[in-house]
PDB file of C-alpha atoms and ligand atoms in Angstrom:
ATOM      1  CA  UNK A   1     -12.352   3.798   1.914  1.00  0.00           C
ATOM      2  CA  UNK A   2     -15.599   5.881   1.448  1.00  0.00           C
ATOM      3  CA  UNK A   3     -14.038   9.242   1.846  1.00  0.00           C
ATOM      4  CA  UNK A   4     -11.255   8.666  -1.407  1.00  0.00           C
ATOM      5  CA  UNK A   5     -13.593   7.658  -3.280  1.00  0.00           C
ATOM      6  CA  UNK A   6     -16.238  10.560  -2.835  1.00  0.00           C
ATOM      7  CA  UNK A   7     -12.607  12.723  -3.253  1.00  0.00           C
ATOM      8  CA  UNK A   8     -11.291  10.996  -6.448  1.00  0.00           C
ATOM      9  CA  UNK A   9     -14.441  11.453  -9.272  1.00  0.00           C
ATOM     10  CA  UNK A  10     -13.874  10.517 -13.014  1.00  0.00           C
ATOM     11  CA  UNK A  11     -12.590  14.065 -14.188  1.00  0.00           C
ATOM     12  CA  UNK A  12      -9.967  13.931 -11.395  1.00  0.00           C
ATOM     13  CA  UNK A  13      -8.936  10.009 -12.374  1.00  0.00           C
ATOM     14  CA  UNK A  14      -8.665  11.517 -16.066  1.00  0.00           C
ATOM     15  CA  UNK A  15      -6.367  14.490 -15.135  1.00  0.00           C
ATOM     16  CA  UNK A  16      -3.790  12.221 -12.396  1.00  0.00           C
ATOM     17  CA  UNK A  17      -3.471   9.870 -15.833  1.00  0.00           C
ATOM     18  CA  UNK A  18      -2.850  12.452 -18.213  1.00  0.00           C
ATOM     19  CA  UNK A  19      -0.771  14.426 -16.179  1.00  0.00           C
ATOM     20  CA  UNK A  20       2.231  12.559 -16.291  1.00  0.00           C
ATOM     21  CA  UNK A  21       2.168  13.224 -20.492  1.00  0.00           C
ATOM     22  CA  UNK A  22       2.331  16.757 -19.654  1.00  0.00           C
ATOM     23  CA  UNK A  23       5.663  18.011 -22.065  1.00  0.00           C
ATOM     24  CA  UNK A  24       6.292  19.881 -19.232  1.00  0.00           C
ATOM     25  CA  UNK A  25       6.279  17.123 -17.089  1.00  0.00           C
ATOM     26  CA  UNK A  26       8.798  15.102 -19.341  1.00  0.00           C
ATOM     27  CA  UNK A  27      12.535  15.424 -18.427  1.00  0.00           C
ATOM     28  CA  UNK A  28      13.922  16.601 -21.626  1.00  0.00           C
ATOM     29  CA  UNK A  29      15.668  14.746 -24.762  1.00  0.00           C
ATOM     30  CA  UNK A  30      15.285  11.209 -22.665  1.00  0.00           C
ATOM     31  CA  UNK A  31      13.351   8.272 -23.799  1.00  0.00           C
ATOM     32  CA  UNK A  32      10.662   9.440 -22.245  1.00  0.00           C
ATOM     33  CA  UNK A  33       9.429  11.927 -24.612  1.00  0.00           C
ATOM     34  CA  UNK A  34       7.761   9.318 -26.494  1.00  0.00           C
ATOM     35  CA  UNK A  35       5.272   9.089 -24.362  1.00  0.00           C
ATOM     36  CA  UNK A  36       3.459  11.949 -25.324  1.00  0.00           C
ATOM     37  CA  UNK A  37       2.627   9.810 -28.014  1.00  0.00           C
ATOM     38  CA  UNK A  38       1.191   7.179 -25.860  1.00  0.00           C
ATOM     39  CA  UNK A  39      -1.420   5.183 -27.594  1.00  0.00           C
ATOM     40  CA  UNK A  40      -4.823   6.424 -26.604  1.00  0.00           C
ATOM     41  CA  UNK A  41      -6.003   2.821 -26.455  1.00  0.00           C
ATOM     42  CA  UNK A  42      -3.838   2.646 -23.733  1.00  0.00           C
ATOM     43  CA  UNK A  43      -4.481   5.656 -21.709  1.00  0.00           C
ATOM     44  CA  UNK A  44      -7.890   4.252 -22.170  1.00  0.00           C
ATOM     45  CA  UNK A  45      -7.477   1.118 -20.657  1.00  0.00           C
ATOM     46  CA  UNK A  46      -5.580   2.490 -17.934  1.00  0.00           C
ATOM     47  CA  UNK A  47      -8.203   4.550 -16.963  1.00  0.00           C
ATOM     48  CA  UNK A  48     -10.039   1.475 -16.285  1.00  0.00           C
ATOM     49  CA  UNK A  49      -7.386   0.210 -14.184  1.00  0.00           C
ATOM     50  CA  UNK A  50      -8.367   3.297 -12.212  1.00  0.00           C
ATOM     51  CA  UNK A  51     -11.944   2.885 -12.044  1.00  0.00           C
ATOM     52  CA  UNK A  52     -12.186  -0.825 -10.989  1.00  0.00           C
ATOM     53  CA  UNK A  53      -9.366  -3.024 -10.675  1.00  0.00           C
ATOM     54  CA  UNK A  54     -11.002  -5.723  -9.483  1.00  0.00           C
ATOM     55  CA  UNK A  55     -12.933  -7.205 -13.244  1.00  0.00           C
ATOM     56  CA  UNK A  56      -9.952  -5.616 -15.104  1.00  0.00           C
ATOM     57  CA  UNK A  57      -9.339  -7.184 -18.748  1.00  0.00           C
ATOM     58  CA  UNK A  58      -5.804  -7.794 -18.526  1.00  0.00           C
ATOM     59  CA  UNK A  59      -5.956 -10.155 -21.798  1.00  0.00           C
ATOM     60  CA  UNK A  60      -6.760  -6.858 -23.682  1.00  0.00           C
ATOM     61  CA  UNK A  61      -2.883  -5.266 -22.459  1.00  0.00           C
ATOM     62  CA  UNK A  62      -1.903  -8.034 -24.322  1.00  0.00           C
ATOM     63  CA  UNK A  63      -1.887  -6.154 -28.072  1.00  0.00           C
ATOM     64  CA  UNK A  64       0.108  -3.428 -26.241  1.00  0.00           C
ATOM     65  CA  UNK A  65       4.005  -4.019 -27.299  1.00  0.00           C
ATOM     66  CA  UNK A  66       6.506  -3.910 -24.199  1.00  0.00           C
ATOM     67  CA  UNK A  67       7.870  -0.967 -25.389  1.00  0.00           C
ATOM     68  CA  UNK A  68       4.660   0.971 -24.980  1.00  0.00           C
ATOM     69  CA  UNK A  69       4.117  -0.831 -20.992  1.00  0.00           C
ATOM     70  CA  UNK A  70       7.624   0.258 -20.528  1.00  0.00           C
ATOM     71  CA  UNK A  71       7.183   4.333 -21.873  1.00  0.00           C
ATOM     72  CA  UNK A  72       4.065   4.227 -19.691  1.00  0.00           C
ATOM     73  CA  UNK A  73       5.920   2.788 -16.350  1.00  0.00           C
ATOM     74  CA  UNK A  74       8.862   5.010 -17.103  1.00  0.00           C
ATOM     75  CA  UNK A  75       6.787   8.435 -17.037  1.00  0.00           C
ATOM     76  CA  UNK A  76       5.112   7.319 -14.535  1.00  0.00           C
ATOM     77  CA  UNK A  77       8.315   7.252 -12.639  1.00  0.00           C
ATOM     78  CA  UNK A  78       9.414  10.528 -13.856  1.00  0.00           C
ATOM     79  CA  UNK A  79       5.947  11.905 -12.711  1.00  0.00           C
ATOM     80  CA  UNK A  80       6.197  10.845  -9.012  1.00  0.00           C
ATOM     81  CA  UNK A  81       9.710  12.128  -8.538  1.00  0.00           C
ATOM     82  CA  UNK A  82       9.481  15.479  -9.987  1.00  0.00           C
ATOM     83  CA  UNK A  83       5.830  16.287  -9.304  1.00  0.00           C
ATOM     84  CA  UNK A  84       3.938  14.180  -6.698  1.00  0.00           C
ATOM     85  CA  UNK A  85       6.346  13.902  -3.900  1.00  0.00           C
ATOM     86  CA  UNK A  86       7.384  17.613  -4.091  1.00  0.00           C
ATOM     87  CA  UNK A  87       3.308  18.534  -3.979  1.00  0.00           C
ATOM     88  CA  UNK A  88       3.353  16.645  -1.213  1.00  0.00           C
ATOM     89  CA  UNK A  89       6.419  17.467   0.678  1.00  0.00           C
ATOM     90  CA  UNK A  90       5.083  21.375  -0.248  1.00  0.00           C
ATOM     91  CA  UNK A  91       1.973  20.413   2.186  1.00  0.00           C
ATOM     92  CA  UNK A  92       4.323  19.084   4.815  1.00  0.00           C
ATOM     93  CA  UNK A  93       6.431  22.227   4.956  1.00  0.00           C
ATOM     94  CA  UNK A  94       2.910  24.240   5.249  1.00  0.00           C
ATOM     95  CA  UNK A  95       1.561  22.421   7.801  1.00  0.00           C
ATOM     96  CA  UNK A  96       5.479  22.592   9.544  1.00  0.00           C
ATOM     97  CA  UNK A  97       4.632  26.532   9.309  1.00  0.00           C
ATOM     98  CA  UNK A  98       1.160  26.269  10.881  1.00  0.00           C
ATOM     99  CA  UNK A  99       1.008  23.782  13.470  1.00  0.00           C
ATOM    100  CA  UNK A 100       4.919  23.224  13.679  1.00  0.00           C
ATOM    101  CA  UNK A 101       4.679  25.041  17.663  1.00  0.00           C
ATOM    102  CA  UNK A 102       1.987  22.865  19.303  1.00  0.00           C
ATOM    103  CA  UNK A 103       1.527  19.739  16.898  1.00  0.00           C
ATOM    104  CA  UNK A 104       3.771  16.744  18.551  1.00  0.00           C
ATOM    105  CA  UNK A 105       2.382  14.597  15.643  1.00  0.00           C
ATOM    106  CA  UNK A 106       4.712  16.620  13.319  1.00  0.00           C
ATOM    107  CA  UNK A 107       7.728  15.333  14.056  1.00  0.00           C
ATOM    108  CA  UNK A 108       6.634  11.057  13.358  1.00  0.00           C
ATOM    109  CA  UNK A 109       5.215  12.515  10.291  1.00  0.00           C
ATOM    110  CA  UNK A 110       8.053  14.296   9.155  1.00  0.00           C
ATOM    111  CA  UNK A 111      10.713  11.548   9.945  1.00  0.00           C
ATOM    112  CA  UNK A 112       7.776   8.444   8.498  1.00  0.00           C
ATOM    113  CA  UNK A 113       7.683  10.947   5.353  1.00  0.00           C
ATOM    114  CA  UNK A 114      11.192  11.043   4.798  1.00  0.00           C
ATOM    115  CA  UNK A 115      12.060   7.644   5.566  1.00  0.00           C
ATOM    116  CA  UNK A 116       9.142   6.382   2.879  1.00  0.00           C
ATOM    117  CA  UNK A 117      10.796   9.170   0.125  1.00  0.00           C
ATOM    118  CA  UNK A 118      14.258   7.331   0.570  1.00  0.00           C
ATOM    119  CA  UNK A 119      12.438   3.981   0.051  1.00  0.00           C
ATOM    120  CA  UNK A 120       9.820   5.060  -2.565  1.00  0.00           C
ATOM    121  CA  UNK A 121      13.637   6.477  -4.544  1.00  0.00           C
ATOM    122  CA  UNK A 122      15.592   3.407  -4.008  1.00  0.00           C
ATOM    123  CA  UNK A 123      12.572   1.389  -5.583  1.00  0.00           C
ATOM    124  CA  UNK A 124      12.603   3.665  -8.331  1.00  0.00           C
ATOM    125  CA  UNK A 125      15.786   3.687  -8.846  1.00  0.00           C
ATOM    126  CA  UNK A 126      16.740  -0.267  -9.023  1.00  0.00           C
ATOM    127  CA  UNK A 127      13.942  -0.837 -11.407  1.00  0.00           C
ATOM    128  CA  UNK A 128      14.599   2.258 -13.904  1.00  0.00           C
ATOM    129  CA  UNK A 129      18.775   0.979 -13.436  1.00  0.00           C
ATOM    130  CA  UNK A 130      18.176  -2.737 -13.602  1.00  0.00           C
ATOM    131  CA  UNK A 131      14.773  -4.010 -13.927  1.00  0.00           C
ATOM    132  CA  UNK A 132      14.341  -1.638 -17.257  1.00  0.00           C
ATOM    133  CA  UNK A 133      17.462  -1.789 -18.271  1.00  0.00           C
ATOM    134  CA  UNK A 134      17.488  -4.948 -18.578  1.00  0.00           C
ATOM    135  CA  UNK A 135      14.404  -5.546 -20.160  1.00  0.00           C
ATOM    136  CA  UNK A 136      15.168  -3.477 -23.133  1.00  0.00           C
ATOM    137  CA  UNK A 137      18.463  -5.420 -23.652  1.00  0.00           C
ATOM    138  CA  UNK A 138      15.769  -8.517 -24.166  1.00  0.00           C
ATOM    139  CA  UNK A 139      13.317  -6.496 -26.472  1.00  0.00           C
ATOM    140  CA  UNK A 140      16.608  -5.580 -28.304  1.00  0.00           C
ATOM    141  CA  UNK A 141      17.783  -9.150 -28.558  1.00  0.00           C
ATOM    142  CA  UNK A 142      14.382 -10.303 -29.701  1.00  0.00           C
ATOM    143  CA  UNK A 143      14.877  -7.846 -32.781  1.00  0.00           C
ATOM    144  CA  UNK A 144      17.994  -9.712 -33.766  1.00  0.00           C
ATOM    145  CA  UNK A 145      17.251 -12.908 -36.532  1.00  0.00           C
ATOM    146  CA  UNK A 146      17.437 -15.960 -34.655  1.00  0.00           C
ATOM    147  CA  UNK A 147      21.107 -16.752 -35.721  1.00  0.00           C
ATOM    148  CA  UNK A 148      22.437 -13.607 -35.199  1.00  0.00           C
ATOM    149  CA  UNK A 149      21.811 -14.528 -31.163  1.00  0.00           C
ATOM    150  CA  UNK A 150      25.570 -15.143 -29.784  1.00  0.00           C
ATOM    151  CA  UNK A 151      25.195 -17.132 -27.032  1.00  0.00           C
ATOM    152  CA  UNK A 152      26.200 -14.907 -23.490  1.00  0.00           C
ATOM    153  CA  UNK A 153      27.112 -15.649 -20.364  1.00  0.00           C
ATOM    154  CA  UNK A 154      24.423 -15.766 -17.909  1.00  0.00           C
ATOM    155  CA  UNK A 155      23.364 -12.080 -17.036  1.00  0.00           C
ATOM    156  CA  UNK A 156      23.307 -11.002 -13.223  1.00  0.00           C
ATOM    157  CA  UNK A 157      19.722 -10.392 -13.009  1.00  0.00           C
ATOM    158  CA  UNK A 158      16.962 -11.996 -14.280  1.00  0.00           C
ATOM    159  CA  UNK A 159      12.837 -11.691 -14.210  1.00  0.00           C
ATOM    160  CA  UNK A 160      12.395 -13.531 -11.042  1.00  0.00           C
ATOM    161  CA  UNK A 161      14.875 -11.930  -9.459  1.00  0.00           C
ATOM    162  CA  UNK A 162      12.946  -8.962  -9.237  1.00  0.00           C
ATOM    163  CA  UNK A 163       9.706 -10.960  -8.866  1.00  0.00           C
ATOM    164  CA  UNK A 164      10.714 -12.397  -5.581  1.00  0.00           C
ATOM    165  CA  UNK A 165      12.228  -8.084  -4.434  1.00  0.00           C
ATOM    166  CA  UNK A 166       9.350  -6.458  -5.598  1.00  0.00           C
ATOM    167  CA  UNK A 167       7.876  -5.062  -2.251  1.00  0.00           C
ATOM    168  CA  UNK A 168       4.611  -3.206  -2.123  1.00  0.00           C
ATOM    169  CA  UNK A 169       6.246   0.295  -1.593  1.00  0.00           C
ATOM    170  CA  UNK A 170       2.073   1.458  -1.475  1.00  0.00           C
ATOM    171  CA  UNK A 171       1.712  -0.131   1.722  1.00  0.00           C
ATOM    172  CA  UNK A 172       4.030   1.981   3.794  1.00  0.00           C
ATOM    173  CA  UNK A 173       2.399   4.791   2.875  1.00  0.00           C
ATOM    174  CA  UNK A 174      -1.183   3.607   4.301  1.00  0.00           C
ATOM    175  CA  UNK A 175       1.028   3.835   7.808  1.00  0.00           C
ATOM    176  CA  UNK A 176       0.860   7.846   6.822  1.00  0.00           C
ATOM    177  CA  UNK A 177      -2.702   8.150   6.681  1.00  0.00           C
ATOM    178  CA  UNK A 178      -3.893   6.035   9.772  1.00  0.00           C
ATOM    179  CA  UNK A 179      -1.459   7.785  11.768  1.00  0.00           C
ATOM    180  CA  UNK A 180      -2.585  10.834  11.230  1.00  0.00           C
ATOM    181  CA  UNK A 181      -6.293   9.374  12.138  1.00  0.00           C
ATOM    182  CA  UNK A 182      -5.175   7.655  14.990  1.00  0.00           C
ATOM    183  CA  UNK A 183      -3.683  10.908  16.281  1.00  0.00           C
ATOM    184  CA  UNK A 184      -6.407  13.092  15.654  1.00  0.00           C
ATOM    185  CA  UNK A 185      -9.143  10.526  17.050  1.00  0.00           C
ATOM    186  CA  UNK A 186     -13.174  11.529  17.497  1.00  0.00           C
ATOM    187  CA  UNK A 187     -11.571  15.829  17.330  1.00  0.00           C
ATOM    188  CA  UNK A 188     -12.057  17.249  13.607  1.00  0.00           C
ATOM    189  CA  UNK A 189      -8.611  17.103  11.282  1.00  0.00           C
ATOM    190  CA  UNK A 190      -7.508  20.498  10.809  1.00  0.00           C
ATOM    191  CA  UNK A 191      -7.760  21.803   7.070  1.00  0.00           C
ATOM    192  CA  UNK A 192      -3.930  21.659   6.121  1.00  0.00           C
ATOM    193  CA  UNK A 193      -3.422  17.973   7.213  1.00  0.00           C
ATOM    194  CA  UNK A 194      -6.777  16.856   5.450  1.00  0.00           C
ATOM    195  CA  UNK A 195      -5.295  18.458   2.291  1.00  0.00           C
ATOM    196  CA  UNK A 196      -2.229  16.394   3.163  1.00  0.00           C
ATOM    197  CA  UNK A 197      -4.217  13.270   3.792  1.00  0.00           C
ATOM    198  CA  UNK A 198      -5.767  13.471   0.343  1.00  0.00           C
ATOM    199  CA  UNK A 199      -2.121  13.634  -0.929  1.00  0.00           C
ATOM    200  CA  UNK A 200      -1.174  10.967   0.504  1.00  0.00           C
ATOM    201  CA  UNK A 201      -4.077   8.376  -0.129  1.00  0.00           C
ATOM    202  CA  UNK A 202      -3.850   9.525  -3.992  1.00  0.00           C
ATOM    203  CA  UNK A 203      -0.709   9.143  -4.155  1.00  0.00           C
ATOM    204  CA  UNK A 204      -1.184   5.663  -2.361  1.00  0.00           C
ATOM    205  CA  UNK A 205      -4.005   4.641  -4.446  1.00  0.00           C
ATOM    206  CA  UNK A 206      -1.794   5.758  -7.716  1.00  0.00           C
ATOM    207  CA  UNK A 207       1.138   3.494  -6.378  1.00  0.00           C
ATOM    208  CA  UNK A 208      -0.948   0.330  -6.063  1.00  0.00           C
ATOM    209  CA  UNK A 209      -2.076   0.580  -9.840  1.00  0.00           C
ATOM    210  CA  UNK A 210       1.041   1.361 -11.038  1.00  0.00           C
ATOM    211  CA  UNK A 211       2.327  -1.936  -8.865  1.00  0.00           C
ATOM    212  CA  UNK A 212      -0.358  -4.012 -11.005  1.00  0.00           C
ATOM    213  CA  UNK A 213       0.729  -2.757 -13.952  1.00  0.00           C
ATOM    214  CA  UNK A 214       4.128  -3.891 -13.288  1.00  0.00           C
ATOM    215  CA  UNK A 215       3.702  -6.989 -11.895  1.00  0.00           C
ATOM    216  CA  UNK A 216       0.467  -8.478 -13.970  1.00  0.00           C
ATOM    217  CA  UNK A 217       1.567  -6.467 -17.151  1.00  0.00           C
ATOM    218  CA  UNK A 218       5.061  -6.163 -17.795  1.00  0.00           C
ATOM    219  CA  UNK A 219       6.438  -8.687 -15.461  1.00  0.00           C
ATOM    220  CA  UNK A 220       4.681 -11.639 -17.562  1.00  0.00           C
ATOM    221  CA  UNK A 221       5.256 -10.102 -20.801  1.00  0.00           C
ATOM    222  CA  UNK A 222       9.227  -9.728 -20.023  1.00  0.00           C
ATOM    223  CA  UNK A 223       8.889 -13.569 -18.871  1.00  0.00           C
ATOM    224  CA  UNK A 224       7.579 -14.595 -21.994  1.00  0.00           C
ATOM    225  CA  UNK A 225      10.725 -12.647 -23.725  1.00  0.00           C
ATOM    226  CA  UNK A 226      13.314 -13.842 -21.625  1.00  0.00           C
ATOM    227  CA  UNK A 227      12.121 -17.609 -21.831  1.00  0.00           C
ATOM    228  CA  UNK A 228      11.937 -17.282 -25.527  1.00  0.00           C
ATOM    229  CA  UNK A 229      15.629 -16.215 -25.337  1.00  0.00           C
ATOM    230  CA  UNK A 230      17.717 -17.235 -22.396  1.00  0.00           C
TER     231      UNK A 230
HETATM  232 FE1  LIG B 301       7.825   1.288 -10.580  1.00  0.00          FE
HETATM  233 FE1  LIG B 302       7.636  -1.196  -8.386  1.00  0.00          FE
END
C-alpha cells in the first residue's frame, strides 16, 4: 500500500506510539498510569514493530516482564477507545455535514462504521475482562513460593481458549477503505473522505501490530506461565 506508507513517515510512527503515554490520555488512578513509565527499551522496540514487521527480533521482547507487555497492551486499549475512534467518528460526522445530501455512499459507511465500533468494543472488552484478567491472576500466582500454591479447581478460561477466539478485528476495517475506493472509482476522492481514509488505514495498520504483539508476545509468554502452573 504505496500511498500509507508515503502518509505514515518516522516522526508520525514516533508520535501514534507515544501518544497513547500521553497523562492526558491515561484514564485516571487505574493501572494504567504506570505506563507512563514504560521502559524506553520498549517503546524502542516497538517502534520497530512499526517500521518493519516482517525481520522483527521477537527473541529480544523476551527480557521484557509480562507485566510491562501487559501495561503496554492495556494503554493501548485505553488509547483506541477514548482517542482514535472518536477522531475518527469526528471525520464521519464532517463528512455527514458535507456530502450527507448527495453522497449515497454515506449511509454503508456509516452503518459498516458502526457495526466495526461494536465489534472493535466487544474485542476489547473480553480481553481487558478475561483475557487480562486472567493473566494477572497467573503472574500473581507465580509470585507465590512453590508450596504456598493451593491446588484450584480448573479455571473457566484458559490461554488457548482465547488463542483459538482471537479474530483479526484489523481485517474488517480494510472493508472501510476499499469501499470507499470502489465507490469513488477512476473520479478524484473528495478532501474530507481522503482525511477519513487516512484514519482509517492508520488506525488499521495500528490494529495489526498491536494483534502481533498480542498473539507472538504475550500469548506465548502467558503459555509459558500457565504451563509452569496449571
Ligand atoms: Fe487487544
Ligand atoms: Fe486482540
Amino acid at each position: 500500500m504505496a500511498a500509507l506508507h508515503d502518509f505514515i513517515d518516522t516522526e508520525k510512527t514516533y508520535q501514534l506510539v507515544v501518544e497513547r503515554f500521553n497523562s492526558d490520555s491515561l484514564p485516571q488512578n487505574n493501572v494504567v498510569n504506570k505506563a507512563i513509565d514504560m521502559n524506553p527499551e520498549l517503546i524502542e522496540l516497538i517502534l520497530d514493530l512499526y517500521n518493519n514487521e516482517e525481520d522483527f527480533p521477537f527473541e529480544k521482547m523476551k527480557k521484557f516482564s509480562i507485566e510491562e507487555i501487559l501495561t503496554y497492551l492495556q494503554a493501548t486499549h485505553h488509547y483506541y477507545l477514548s482517542k482514535k475512534l472518536p477522531e475518527i467518528e469526528q471525520s464521519l460526522v464532517h463528512i455527514f455535514s458535507k456530502y450527507g445530501q448527495s453522497h449515497q455512499l454515506l449511509a454503508t459507511l456509516a452503518y459498516f462504521f458502526n457495526d466495526y465500533k461494536t465489534h472493535l468494543v466487544e474485542h476489547i472488552r473480553m480481553e481487558e475482562k478475561e483475557l487480562f484478567p486472567y493473566i494477572q491472576k497467573l503472574i500473581a500466582a507465580s509470585k507465590q513460593p512453590a508450596d504456598a500454591l493451593k491446588p484450584t479447581e480448573k479455571p473457566n478460561f484458559s490461554i488457548q481458549q482465547f488463542i483459538d477466539s482471537h479474530s483479526p478485528i484489523e481485517d474488517e476495517l480494510q472493508e472501510v477503505s476499499q469501499l470507499i475506493r470502489r465507490y469513488s472509482g477512476d473520479e478524484s476522492i473528495p478532501l474530507p473522505y481522503k482525511i477519513f481514509l487516512n484514519q482509517v488505514e492508520l488506525f488499521e495498520l495500528e490494529l495489526r501490530k498491536h494483534a502481533i504483539i498480542e498473539d507472538y508476545v504475550l500469548v506465548p509468554m502467558a503459555l509459558e506461565l500457565e504451563h509452569k502452573l496449571i
